[in-house]
PDB file of C-alpha atoms in Angstrom:
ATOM      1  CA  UNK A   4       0.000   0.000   0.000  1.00 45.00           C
ATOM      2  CA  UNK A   5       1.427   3.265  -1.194  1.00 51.00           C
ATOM      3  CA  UNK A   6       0.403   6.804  -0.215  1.00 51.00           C
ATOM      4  CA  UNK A   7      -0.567   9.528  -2.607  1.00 53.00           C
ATOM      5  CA  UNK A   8       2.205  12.029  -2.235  1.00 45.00           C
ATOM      6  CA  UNK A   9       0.071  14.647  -0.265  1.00 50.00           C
ATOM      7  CA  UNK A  10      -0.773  12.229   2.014  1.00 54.00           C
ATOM      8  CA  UNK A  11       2.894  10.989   2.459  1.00 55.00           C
ATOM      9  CA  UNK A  12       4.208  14.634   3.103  1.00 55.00           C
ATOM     10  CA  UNK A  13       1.247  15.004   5.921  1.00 71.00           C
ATOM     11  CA  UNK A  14       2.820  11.396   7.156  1.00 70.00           C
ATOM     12  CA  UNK A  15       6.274  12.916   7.334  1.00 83.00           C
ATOM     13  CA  UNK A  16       5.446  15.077  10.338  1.00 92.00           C
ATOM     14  CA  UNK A  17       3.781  12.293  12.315  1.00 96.00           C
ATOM     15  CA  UNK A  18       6.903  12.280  14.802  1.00 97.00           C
ATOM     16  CA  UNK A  19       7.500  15.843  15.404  1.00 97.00           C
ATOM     17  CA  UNK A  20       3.488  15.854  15.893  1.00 97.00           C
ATOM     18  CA  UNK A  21       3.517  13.026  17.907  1.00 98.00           C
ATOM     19  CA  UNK A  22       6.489  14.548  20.106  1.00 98.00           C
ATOM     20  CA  UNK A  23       4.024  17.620  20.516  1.00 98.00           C
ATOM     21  CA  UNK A  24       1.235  16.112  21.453  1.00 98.00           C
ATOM     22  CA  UNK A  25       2.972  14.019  23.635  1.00 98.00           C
ATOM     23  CA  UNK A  26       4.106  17.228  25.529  1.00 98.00           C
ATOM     24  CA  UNK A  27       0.385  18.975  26.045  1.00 98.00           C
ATOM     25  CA  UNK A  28      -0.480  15.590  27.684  1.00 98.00           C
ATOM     26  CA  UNK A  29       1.944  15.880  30.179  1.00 98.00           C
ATOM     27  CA  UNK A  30       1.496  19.874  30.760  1.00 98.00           C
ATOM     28  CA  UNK A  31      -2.251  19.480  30.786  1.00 98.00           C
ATOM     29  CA  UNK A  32      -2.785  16.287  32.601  1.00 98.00           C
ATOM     30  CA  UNK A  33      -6.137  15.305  30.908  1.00 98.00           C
ATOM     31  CA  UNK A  34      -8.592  13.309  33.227  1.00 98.00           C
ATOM     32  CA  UNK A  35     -10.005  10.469  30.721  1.00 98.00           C
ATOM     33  CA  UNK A  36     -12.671   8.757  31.970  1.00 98.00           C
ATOM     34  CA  UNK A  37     -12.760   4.726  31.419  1.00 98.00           C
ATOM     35  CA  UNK A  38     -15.538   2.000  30.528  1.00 98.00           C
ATOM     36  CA  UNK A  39     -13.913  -0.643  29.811  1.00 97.00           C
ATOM     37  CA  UNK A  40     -12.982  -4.226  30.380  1.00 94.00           C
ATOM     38  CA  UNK A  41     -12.713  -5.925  33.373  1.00 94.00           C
ATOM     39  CA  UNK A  42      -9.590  -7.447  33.236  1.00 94.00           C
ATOM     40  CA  UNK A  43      -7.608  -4.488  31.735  1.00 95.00           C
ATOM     41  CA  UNK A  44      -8.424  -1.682  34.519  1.00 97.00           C
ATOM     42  CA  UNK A  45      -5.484  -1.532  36.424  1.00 97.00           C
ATOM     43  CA  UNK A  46      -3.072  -1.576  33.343  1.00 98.00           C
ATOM     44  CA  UNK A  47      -4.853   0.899  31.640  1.00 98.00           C
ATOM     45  CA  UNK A  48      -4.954   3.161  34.353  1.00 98.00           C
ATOM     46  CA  UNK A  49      -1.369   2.429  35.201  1.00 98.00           C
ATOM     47  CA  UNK A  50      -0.391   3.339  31.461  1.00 98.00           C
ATOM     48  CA  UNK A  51      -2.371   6.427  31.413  1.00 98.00           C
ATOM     49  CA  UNK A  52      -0.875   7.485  34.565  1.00 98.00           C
ATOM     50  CA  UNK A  53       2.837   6.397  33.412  1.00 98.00           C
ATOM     51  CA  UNK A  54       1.689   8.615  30.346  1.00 98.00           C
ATOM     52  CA  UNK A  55       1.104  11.661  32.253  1.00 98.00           C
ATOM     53  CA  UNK A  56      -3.016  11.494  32.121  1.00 98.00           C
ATOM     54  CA  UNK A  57      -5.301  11.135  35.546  1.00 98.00           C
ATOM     55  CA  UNK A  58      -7.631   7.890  34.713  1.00 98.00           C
ATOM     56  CA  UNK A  59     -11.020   7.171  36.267  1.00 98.00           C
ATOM     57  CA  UNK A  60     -13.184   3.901  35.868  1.00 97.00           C
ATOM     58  CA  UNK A  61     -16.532   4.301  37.510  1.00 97.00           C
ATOM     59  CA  UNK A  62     -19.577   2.110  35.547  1.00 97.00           C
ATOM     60  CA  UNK A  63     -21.598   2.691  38.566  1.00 97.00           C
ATOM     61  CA  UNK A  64     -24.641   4.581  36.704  1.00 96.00           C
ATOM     62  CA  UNK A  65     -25.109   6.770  39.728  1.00 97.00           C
ATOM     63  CA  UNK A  66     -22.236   8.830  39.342  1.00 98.00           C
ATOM     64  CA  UNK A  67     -20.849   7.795  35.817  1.00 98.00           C
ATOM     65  CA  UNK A  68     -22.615  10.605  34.202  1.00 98.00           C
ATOM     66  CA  UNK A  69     -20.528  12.725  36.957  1.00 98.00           C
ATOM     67  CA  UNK A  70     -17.362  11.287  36.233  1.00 98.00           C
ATOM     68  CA  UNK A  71     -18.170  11.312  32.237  1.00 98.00           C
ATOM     69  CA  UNK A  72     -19.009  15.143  32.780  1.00 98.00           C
ATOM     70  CA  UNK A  73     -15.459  16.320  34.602  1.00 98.00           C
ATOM     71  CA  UNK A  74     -13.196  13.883  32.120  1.00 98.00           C
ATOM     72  CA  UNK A  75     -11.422  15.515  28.776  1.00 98.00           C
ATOM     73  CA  UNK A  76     -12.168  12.199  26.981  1.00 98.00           C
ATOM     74  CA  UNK A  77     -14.334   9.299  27.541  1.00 98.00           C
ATOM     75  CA  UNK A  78     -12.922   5.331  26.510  1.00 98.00           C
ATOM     76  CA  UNK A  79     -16.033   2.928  25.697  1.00 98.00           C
ATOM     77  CA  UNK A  80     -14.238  -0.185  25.256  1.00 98.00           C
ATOM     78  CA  UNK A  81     -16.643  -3.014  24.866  1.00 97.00           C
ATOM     79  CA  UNK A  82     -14.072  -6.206  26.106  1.00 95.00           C
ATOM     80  CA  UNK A  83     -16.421  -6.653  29.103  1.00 96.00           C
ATOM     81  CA  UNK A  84     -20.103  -6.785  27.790  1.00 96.00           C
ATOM     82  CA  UNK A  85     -21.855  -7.050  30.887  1.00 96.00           C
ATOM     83  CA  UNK A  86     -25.562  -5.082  30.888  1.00 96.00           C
ATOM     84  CA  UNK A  87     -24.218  -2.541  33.660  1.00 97.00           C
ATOM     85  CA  UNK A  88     -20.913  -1.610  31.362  1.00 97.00           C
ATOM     86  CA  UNK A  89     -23.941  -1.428  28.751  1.00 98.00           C
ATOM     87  CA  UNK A  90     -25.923   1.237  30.697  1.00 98.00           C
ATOM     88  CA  UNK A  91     -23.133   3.143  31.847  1.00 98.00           C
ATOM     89  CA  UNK A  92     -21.568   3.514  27.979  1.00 98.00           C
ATOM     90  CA  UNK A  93     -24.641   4.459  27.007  1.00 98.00           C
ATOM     91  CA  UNK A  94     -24.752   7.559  29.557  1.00 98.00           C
ATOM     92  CA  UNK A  95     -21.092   8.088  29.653  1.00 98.00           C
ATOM     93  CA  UNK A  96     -21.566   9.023  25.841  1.00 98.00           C
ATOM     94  CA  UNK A  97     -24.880  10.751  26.187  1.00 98.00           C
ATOM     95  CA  UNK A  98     -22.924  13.654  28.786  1.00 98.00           C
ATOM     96  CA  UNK A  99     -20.012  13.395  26.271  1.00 98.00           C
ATOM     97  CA  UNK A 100     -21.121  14.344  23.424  1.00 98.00           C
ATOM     98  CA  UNK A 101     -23.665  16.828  24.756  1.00 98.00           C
ATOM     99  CA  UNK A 102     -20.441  18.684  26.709  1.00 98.00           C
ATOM    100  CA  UNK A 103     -18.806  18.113  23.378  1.00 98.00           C
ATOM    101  CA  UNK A 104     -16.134  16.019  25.008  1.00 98.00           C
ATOM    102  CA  UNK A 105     -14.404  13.582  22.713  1.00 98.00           C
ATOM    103  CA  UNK A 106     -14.735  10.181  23.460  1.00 98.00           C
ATOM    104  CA  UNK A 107     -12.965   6.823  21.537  1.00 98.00           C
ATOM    105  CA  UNK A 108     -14.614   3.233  21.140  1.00 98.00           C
ATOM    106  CA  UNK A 109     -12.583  -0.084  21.470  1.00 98.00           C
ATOM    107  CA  UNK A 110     -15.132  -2.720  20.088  1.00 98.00           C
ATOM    108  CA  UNK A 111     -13.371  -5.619  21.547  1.00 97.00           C
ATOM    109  CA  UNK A 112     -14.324  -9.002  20.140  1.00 96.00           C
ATOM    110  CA  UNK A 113     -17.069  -7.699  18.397  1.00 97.00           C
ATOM    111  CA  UNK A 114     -16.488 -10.358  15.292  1.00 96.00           C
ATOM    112  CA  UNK A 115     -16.642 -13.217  18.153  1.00 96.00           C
ATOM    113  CA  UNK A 116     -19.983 -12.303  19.116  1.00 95.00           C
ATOM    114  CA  UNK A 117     -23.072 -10.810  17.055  1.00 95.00           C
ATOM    115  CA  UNK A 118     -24.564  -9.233  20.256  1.00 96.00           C
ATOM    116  CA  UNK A 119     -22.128  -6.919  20.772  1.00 97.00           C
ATOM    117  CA  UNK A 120     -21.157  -6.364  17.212  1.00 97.00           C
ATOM    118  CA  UNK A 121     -24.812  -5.216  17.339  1.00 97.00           C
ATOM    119  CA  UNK A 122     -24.168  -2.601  20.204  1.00 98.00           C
ATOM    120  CA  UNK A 123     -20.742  -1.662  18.414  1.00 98.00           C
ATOM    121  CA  UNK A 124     -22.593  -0.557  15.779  1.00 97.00           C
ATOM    122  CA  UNK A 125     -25.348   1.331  17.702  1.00 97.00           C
ATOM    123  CA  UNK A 126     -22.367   3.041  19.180  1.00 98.00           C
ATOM    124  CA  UNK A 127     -20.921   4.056  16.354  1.00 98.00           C
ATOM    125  CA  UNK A 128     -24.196   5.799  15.099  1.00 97.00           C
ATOM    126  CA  UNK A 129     -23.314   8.493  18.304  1.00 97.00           C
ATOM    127  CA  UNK A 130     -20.186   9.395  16.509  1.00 97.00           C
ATOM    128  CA  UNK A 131     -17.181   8.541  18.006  1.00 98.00           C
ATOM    129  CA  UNK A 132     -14.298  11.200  17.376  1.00 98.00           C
ATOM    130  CA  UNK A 133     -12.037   8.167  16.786  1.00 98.00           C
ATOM    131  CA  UNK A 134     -12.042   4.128  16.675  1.00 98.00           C
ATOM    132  CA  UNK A 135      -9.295   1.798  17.280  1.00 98.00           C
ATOM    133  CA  UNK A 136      -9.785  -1.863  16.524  1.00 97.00           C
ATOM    134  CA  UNK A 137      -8.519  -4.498  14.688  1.00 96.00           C
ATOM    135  CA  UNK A 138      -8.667  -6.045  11.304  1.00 95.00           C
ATOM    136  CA  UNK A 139     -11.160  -8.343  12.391  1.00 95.00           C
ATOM    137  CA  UNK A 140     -12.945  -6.106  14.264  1.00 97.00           C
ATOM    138  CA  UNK A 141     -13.698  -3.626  11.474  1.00 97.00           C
ATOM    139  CA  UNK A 142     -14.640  -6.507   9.357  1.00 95.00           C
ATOM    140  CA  UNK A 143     -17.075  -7.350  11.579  1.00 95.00           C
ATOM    141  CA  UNK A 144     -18.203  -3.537  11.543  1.00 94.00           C
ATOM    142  CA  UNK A 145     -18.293  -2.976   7.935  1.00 90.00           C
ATOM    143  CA  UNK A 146     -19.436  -6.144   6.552  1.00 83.00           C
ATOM    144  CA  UNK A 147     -17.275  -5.713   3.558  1.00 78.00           C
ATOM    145  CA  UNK A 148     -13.342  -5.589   2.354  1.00 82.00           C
ATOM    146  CA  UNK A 149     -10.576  -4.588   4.512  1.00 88.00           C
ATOM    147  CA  UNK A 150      -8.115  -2.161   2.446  1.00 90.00           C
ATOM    148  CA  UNK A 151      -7.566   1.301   2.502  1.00 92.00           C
ATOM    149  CA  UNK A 152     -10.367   2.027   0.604  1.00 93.00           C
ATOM    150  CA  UNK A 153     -13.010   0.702   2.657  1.00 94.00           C
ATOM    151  CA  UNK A 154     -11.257   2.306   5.716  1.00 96.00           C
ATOM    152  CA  UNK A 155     -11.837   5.606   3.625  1.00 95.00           C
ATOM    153  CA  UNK A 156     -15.430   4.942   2.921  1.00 95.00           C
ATOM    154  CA  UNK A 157     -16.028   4.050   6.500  1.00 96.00           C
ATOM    155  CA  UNK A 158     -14.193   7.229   8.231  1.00 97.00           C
ATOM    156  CA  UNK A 159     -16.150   9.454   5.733  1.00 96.00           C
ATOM    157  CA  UNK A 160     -19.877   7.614   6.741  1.00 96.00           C
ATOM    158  CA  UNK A 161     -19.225   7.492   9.692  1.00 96.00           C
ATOM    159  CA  UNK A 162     -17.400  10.898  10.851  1.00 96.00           C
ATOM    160  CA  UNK A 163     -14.657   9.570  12.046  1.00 97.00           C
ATOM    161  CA  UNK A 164     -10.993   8.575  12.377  1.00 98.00           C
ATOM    162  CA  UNK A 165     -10.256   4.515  11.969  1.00 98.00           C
ATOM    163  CA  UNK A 166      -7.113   3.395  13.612  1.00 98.00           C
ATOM    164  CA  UNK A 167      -6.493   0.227  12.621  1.00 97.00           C
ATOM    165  CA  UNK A 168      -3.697  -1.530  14.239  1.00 97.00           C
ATOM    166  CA  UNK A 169      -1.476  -4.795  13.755  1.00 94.00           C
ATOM    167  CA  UNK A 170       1.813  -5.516  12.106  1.00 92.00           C
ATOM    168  CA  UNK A 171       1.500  -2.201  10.934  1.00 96.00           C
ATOM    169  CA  UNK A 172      -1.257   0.528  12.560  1.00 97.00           C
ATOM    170  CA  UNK A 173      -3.118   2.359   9.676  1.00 97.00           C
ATOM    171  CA  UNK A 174      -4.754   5.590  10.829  1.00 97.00           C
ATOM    172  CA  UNK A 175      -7.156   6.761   8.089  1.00 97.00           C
ATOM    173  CA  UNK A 176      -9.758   9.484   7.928  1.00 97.00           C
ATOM    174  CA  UNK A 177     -11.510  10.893   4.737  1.00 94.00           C
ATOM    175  CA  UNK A 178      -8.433  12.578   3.660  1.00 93.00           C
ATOM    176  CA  UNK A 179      -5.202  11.426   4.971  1.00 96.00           C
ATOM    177  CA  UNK A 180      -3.571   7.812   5.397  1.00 96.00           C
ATOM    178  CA  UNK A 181      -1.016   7.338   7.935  1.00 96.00           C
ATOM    179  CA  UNK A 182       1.128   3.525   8.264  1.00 96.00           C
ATOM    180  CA  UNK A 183       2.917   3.274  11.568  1.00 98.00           C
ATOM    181  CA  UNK A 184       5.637   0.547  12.252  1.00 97.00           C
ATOM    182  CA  UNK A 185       6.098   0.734  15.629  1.00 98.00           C
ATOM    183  CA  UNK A 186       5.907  -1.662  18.487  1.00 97.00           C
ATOM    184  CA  UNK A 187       6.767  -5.273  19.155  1.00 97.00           C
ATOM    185  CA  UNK A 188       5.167  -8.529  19.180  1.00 97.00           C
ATOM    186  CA  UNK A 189       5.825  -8.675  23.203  1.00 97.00           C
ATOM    187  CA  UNK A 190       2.570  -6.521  22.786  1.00 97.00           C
ATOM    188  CA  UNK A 191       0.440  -8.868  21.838  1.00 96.00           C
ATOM    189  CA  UNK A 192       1.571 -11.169  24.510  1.00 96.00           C
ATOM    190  CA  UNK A 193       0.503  -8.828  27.496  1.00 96.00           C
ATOM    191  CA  UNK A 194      -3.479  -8.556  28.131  1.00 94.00           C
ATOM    192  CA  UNK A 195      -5.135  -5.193  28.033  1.00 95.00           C
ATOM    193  CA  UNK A 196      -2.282  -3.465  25.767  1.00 96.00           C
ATOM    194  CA  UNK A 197      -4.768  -2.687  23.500  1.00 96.00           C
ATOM    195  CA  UNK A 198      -7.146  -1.328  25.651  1.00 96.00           C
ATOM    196  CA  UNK A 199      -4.651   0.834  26.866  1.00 98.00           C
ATOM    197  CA  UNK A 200      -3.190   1.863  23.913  1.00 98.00           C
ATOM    198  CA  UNK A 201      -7.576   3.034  23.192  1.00 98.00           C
ATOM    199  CA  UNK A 202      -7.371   4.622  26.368  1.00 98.00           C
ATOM    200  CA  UNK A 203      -3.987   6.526  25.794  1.00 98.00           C
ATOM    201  CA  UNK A 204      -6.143   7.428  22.208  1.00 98.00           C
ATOM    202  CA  UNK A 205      -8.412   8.923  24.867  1.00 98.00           C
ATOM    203  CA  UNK A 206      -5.729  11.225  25.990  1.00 98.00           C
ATOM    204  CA  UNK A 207      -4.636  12.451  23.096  1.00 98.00           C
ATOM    205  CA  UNK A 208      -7.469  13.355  21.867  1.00 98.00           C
ATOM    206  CA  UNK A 209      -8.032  15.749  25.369  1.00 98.00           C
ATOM    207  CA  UNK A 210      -4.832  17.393  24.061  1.00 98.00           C
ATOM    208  CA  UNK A 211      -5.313  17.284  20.132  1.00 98.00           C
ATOM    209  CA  UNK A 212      -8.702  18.561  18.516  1.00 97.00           C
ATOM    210  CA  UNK A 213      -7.596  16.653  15.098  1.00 98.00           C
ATOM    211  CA  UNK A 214      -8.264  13.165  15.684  1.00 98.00           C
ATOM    212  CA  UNK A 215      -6.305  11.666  12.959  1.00 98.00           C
ATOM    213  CA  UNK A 216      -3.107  13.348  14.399  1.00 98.00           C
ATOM    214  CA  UNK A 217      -4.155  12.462  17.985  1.00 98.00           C
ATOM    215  CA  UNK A 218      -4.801   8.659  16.458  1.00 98.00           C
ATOM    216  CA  UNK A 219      -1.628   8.478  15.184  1.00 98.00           C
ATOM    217  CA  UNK A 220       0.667  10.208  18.193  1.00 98.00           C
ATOM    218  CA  UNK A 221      -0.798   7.454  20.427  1.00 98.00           C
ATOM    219  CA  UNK A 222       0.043   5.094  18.280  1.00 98.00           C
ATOM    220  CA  UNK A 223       3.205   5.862  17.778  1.00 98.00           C
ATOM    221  CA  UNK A 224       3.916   6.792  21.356  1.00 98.00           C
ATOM    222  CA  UNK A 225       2.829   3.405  22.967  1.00 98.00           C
ATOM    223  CA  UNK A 226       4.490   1.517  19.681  1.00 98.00           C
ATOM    224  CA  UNK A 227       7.969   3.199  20.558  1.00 98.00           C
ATOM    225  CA  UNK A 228       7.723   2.618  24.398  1.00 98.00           C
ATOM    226  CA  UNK A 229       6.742  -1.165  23.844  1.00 98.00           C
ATOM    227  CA  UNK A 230      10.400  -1.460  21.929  1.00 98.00           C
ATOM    228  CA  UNK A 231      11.956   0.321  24.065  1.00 98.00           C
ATOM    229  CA  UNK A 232      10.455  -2.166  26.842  1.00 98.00           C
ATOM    230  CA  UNK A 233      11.133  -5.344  25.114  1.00 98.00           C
ATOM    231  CA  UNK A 234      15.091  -4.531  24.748  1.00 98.00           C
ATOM    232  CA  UNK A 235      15.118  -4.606  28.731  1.00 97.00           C
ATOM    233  CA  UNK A 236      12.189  -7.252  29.053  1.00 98.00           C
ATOM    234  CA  UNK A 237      12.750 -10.968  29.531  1.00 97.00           C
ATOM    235  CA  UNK A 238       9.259 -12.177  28.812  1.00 97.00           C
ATOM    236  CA  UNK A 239       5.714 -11.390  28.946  1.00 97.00           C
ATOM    237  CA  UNK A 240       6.037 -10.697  32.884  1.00 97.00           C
ATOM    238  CA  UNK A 241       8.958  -8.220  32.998  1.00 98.00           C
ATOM    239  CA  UNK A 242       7.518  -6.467  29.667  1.00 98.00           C
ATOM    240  CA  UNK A 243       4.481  -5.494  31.254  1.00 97.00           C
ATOM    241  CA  UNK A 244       6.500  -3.521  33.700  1.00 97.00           C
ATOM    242  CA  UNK A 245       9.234  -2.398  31.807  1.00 98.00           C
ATOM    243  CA  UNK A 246       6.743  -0.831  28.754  1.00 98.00           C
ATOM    244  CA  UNK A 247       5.153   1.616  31.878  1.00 98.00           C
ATOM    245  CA  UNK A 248       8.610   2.593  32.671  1.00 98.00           C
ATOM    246  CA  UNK A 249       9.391   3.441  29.612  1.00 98.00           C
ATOM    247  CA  UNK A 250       5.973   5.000  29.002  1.00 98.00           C
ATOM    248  CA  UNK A 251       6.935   7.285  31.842  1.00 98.00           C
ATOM    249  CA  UNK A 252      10.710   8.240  30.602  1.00 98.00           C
ATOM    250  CA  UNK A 253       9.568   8.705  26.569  1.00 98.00           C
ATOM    251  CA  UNK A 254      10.859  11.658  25.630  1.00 97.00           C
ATOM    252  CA  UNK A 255      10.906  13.766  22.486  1.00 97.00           C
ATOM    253  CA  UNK A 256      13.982  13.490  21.096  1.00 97.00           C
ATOM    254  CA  UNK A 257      13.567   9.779  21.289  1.00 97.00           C
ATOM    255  CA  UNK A 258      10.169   9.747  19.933  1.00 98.00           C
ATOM    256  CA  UNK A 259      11.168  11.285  17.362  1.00 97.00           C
ATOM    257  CA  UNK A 260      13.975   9.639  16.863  1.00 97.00           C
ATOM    258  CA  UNK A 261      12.439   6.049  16.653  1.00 97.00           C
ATOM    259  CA  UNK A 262       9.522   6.652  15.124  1.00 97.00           C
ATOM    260  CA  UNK A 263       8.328   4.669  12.006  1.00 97.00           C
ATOM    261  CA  UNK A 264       6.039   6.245   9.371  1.00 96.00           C
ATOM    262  CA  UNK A 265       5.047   6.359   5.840  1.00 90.00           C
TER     263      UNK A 265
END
């Protein structure tokens, strides 16, 4: 897959965006408000603290609205499809996008089971600013091919930014294609790296009102940090800790430095 020119030029200052954008996170210290599933809580709020981001993870529907209401971005990750993480999505993104606060689904599994491939797709009806998923996943959403054409079709229905991630993340909106190299597969060996990588989407979007750039800093951001982690890590075990520690020491020059885009 090969970029139109204009799109490669925009591509070119991914890393010097993402170094940016990495900076107003940790000046600003958005609060990002998590639904999401069960088993990935504490890592994601570990990440988004390691990040420089305050997390919270209420789905009690008496105060979620509340905690939806004070956040700079909302996560709706669907991993845990219980009716109460139902309800609370449901009102988390109802205060969100009345407040005009940007919020970012994570339609976990949603080509395993038609249920919540069903919900996913109510979801996406209330306009996400951004979507991160897998190939899978967005097969399951759009019912249809999986290239770079259908990822344009679908961003342009749909009003939103598409980050779909992998061997190689591609973050597409109506206009602009980005193809990010980064990370290791250590990543996929670690539960709930993908939910946090959503929620660190979350984040970035507090600090970046273009979604497609704030897609593709996060990105980029947790895909350098998990190779910087898996040069120290001996497994699975040590990774986990090491990519939070080197979450929390990123810095620009070496963002920049290591980042992979086209």
């Amino acid at each position: 897959m090969r970029a139109p020119q204009s799109e490669r030029s925009i591509s070119n200052e991914l890393p010097a965006i993402a170094a940016d954008v990495l900076e107003r996170l940790r000046e600003r210290r958005p609060r990002v408000h998590c639904i999401t599933n069960a088993v990935a809580q504490a890592f994601t709020a570990n990440m988004l603290l390691a990040a420089g981001a305050v997390p919270s993870m209420t789905i009690a529907l008496k105060e979620v609205k509340a905690f939806a209401a004070r956040a700079d971005a909302v996560l709706i990750n669907l991993g845990t499809f219980d009716p109460e993480r139902q309800k609370a999505s449901l009102a988390a993104i109802g205060v969100a996008n009345e407040a005009g606060i940007p919020w970012v689904l994570d339609p976990v599994f949603i080509d395993r089971s038609p249920p919540r491939a069903a919900f996913a797709k109510t979801l996406v009806a209330k306009k996400p600013r951004a979507l991160r998923l897998n190939r899978a996943e967005f097969g399951a959403l759009s019912a249809g091919k999986i290239d770079d054409a259908a990822l344009a079709r679908f961003a342009k229905s749909k009003r939103t930014v598409v980050g779909l991630t992998g061997e190689r993340d591609l973050v597409r909106d109506t206009g602009r294609l980005g193809i990010i190299a980064n990370g290791h597969p250590l990543m996929t060996r670690v539960t709930a790296m993908g939910c946090a990588a959503s929620a660190l989407v979350g984040a970035t979007l507090a600090v970046e009102p273009d979604a497609w750039k704030a897609m593709a800093a996060a990105l980029i951001i947790i895909g350098v940090a998990g190779e910087l982690a898996a040069a120290r890590a001996r497994g699975p075990g040590s990774f986990a800790m090491e990519i939070l520690d080197a979450m929390y020491a990123l810095d620009r020059d070496t963002l920049m430095a290591r980042a992979k885009v086209s």
